[in-house]
């Protein structure tokens, strides 16, 4: 009887060992938050807020941050030579040592991460977002003789705040979610009996019609507060906003950046002391201006939009986040 029991135990443990040897090791997964970036330490709080919310949602998934702006990244590379100065100002080490998207993905590959979800924090499908898509497509296309040496199994990209083209996700619904998330800005303008004027970044290469549709959605959802969106680059310009503002009859303006971070554009182009800042132009036109230097990423409801887009991209790509 004793020999029989020993024999059965040997069979059992042999089976367990064989099963363990045959089990496929789970590939490592990482999230990359791709932000345009900022050189302003005060503006970093919006990016940090997004990172904190993503970490809270996926505490067991590796998270990295990358800046897509080459100019901003180079400034941080120079600053990283004296990290103590910036650490004392509360700048996280991951920002001081921030890398570009290719370097960030290369480091993840070296560390064995095979499945990547990139979530850009761009406002709409413009130049920066398009470049992120192309980086992902290029790396996804790499083939190796031996499958196991491919740098990645899959890289997927979440859509920007105002959505993108295609029939998978209705960008009108994405715009609606953004407008709902920014209700506190409406309430602030309502408090001052003011119009709400946003300064967006814009670009010269893609249609910026998403801004026009967003402005229309604001005015449909909150008809008692006149909302206008202009951009630094492209259409609609401040001149277009001024024309609409005059027609509204409002004499006060709450001026805010329609950008994830409140950095150089918000501090200088929007609310700076130079004669050509939006604040000063509006004041010369007779408006009382209430500038608010705060990025949209500091709004938790807005930041969570990126979490939802991240989830959608992961689910569509068959990537499990924990």
mmCIF file of C-alpha atoms in Angstrom, residues 70-198:
data_model
loop_
_atom_site.group_PDB
_atom_site.id
_atom_site.type_symbol
_atom_site.label_atom_id
_atom_site.label_comp_id
_atom_site.label_asym_id
_atom_site.label_seq_id
_atom_site.Cartn_x
_atom_site.Cartn_y
_atom_site.Cartn_z
ATOM 1 C CA UNK A 70 11.247 67.738 -29.692
ATOM 2 C CA UNK A 71 11.909 71.287 -28.473
ATOM 3 C CA UNK A 72 10.460 70.682 -25.012
ATOM 4 C CA UNK A 73 12.256 67.365 -24.671
ATOM 5 C CA UNK A 74 15.623 68.919 -25.496
ATOM 6 C CA UNK A 75 15.123 71.496 -22.757
ATOM 7 C CA UNK A 76 14.473 68.767 -20.211
ATOM 8 C CA UNK A 77 17.518 66.863 -21.451
ATOM 9 C CA UNK A 78 19.604 69.937 -20.683
ATOM 10 C CA UNK A 79 17.939 70.344 -17.287
ATOM 11 C CA UNK A 80 18.591 66.703 -16.424
ATOM 12 C CA UNK A 81 22.278 67.601 -16.026
ATOM 13 C CA UNK A 82 21.281 69.310 -12.760
ATOM 14 C CA UNK A 83 18.433 67.107 -11.501
ATOM 15 C CA UNK A 84 18.610 68.299 -7.888
ATOM 16 C CA UNK A 85 17.417 71.787 -8.846
ATOM 17 C CA UNK A 86 14.268 70.413 -10.457
ATOM 18 C CA UNK A 87 13.608 67.715 -7.889
ATOM 19 C CA UNK A 88 13.588 70.456 -5.237
ATOM 20 C CA UNK A 89 10.860 72.193 -7.244
ATOM 21 C CA UNK A 90 8.739 69.064 -7.110
ATOM 22 C CA UNK A 91 9.408 67.871 -10.647
ATOM 23 C CA UNK A 92 9.251 64.043 -10.769
ATOM 24 C CA UNK A 93 12.331 62.173 -11.975
ATOM 25 C CA UNK A 94 10.308 60.621 -14.820
ATOM 26 C CA UNK A 95 9.780 64.132 -16.216
ATOM 27 C CA UNK A 96 13.360 65.315 -15.688
ATOM 28 C CA UNK A 97 14.597 62.257 -17.598
ATOM 29 C CA UNK A 98 11.766 62.205 -20.139
ATOM 30 C CA UNK A 99 12.530 60.629 -23.523
ATOM 31 C CA UNK A 100 10.993 60.637 -26.968
ATOM 32 C CA UNK A 101 8.519 57.990 -27.968
ATOM 33 C CA UNK A 102 11.000 55.832 -29.904
ATOM 34 C CA UNK A 103 13.505 55.816 -27.024
ATOM 35 C CA UNK A 104 10.728 55.110 -24.509
ATOM 36 C CA UNK A 105 9.444 52.167 -26.519
ATOM 37 C CA UNK A 106 12.986 50.916 -27.112
ATOM 38 C CA UNK A 107 13.669 50.879 -23.376
ATOM 39 C CA UNK A 108 10.421 48.998 -22.747
ATOM 40 C CA UNK A 109 11.418 46.446 -25.381
ATOM 41 C CA UNK A 110 14.815 45.979 -23.709
ATOM 42 C CA UNK A 111 12.987 45.362 -20.424
ATOM 43 C CA UNK A 112 10.831 42.668 -21.983
ATOM 44 C CA UNK A 113 7.543 44.525 -22.469
ATOM 45 C CA UNK A 114 5.765 43.096 -25.505
ATOM 46 C CA UNK A 115 2.292 44.662 -25.426
ATOM 47 C CA UNK A 116 2.064 48.448 -25.394
ATOM 48 C CA UNK A 117 -0.897 50.788 -25.130
ATOM 49 C CA UNK A 118 0.026 54.346 -26.088
ATOM 50 C CA UNK A 119 -2.443 56.986 -24.935
ATOM 51 C CA UNK A 120 -1.725 60.421 -26.383
ATOM 52 C CA UNK A 121 -3.013 63.399 -24.417
ATOM 53 C CA UNK A 122 -3.460 65.495 -27.536
ATOM 54 C CA UNK A 123 -6.697 67.425 -27.986
ATOM 55 C CA UNK A 124 -7.507 66.360 -31.544
ATOM 56 C CA UNK A 125 -6.127 64.449 -34.513
ATOM 57 C CA UNK A 126 -3.428 66.851 -35.653
ATOM 58 C CA UNK A 127 0.269 66.698 -36.466
ATOM 59 C CA UNK A 128 1.515 65.333 -33.140
ATOM 60 C CA UNK A 129 -1.121 62.595 -32.938
ATOM 61 C CA UNK A 130 -0.461 61.557 -36.553
ATOM 62 C CA UNK A 131 3.239 61.192 -35.814
ATOM 63 C CA UNK A 132 2.475 58.935 -32.830
ATOM 64 C CA UNK A 133 0.342 56.730 -35.102
ATOM 65 C CA UNK A 134 3.178 56.455 -37.614
ATOM 66 C CA UNK A 135 5.731 55.514 -34.943
ATOM 67 C CA UNK A 136 3.393 52.758 -33.759
ATOM 68 C CA UNK A 137 2.725 51.510 -37.296
ATOM 69 C CA UNK A 138 6.425 51.417 -38.069
ATOM 70 C CA UNK A 139 7.321 49.416 -34.966
ATOM 71 C CA UNK A 140 4.354 47.079 -35.452
ATOM 72 C CA UNK A 141 5.616 46.293 -38.954
ATOM 73 C CA UNK A 142 8.986 44.912 -37.803
ATOM 74 C CA UNK A 143 9.389 41.217 -38.673
ATOM 75 C CA UNK A 144 12.137 38.903 -37.464
ATOM 76 C CA UNK A 145 13.194 35.450 -38.668
ATOM 77 C CA UNK A 146 12.373 34.049 -35.254
ATOM 78 C CA UNK A 147 9.005 35.246 -33.996
ATOM 79 C CA UNK A 148 10.179 35.433 -30.397
ATOM 80 C CA UNK A 149 12.733 38.144 -31.235
ATOM 81 C CA UNK A 150 10.159 40.615 -32.517
ATOM 82 C CA UNK A 151 10.474 43.726 -30.334
ATOM 83 C CA UNK A 152 6.719 43.860 -29.728
ATOM 84 C CA UNK A 153 3.671 41.675 -30.097
ATOM 85 C CA UNK A 154 1.386 44.642 -30.474
ATOM 86 C CA UNK A 155 1.349 48.405 -30.046
ATOM 87 C CA UNK A 156 -2.043 50.114 -29.981
ATOM 88 C CA UNK A 157 -2.862 53.812 -29.798
ATOM 89 C CA UNK A 158 -5.811 55.430 -28.007
ATOM 90 C CA UNK A 159 -7.658 58.281 -29.681
ATOM 91 C CA UNK A 160 -7.232 61.954 -28.686
ATOM 92 C CA UNK A 161 -9.672 63.865 -26.497
ATOM 93 C CA UNK A 162 -11.947 65.024 -29.324
ATOM 94 C CA UNK A 163 -11.770 61.659 -31.080
ATOM 95 C CA UNK A 164 -10.664 60.776 -34.592
ATOM 96 C CA UNK A 165 -12.074 59.616 -37.924
ATOM 97 C CA UNK A 166 -13.647 56.203 -38.502
ATOM 98 C CA UNK A 167 -16.855 54.401 -37.629
ATOM 99 C CA UNK A 168 -15.605 52.496 -34.583
ATOM 100 C CA UNK A 169 -16.084 55.416 -32.193
ATOM 101 C CA UNK A 170 -18.299 58.385 -33.024
ATOM 102 C CA UNK A 171 -16.165 61.491 -32.578
ATOM 103 C CA UNK A 172 -19.313 63.530 -31.900
ATOM 104 C CA UNK A 173 -19.754 61.486 -28.716
ATOM 105 C CA UNK A 174 -16.125 62.157 -27.770
ATOM 106 C CA UNK A 175 -16.715 65.891 -28.202
ATOM 107 C CA UNK A 176 -19.839 65.647 -26.068
ATOM 108 C CA UNK A 177 -17.892 63.949 -23.262
ATOM 109 C CA UNK A 178 -15.274 66.722 -23.330
ATOM 110 C CA UNK A 179 -17.943 69.429 -23.167
ATOM 111 C CA UNK A 180 -19.635 67.666 -20.251
ATOM 112 C CA UNK A 181 -16.306 67.321 -18.412
ATOM 113 C CA UNK A 182 -15.614 71.056 -18.754
ATOM 114 C CA UNK A 183 -18.826 72.144 -17.058
ATOM 115 C CA UNK A 184 -16.821 73.826 -14.215
ATOM 116 C CA UNK A 185 -15.495 76.341 -16.774
ATOM 117 C CA UNK A 186 -19.061 77.160 -17.778
ATOM 118 C CA UNK A 187 -20.034 77.625 -14.141
ATOM 119 C CA UNK A 188 -17.112 80.012 -13.633
ATOM 120 C CA UNK A 189 -18.155 82.123 -16.634
ATOM 121 C CA UNK A 190 -21.761 82.065 -15.423
ATOM 122 C CA UNK A 191 -20.620 83.332 -12.018
ATOM 123 C CA UNK A 192 -19.063 86.411 -13.645
ATOM 124 C CA UNK A 193 -21.846 86.816 -16.235
ATOM 125 C CA UNK A 194 -19.057 86.489 -18.789
ATOM 126 C CA UNK A 195 -18.398 84.818 -22.097
ATOM 127 C CA UNK A 196 -16.000 81.858 -22.043
ATOM 128 C CA UNK A 197 -13.112 82.151 -24.494
ATOM 129 C CA UNK A 198 -10.725 79.241 -24.961
#
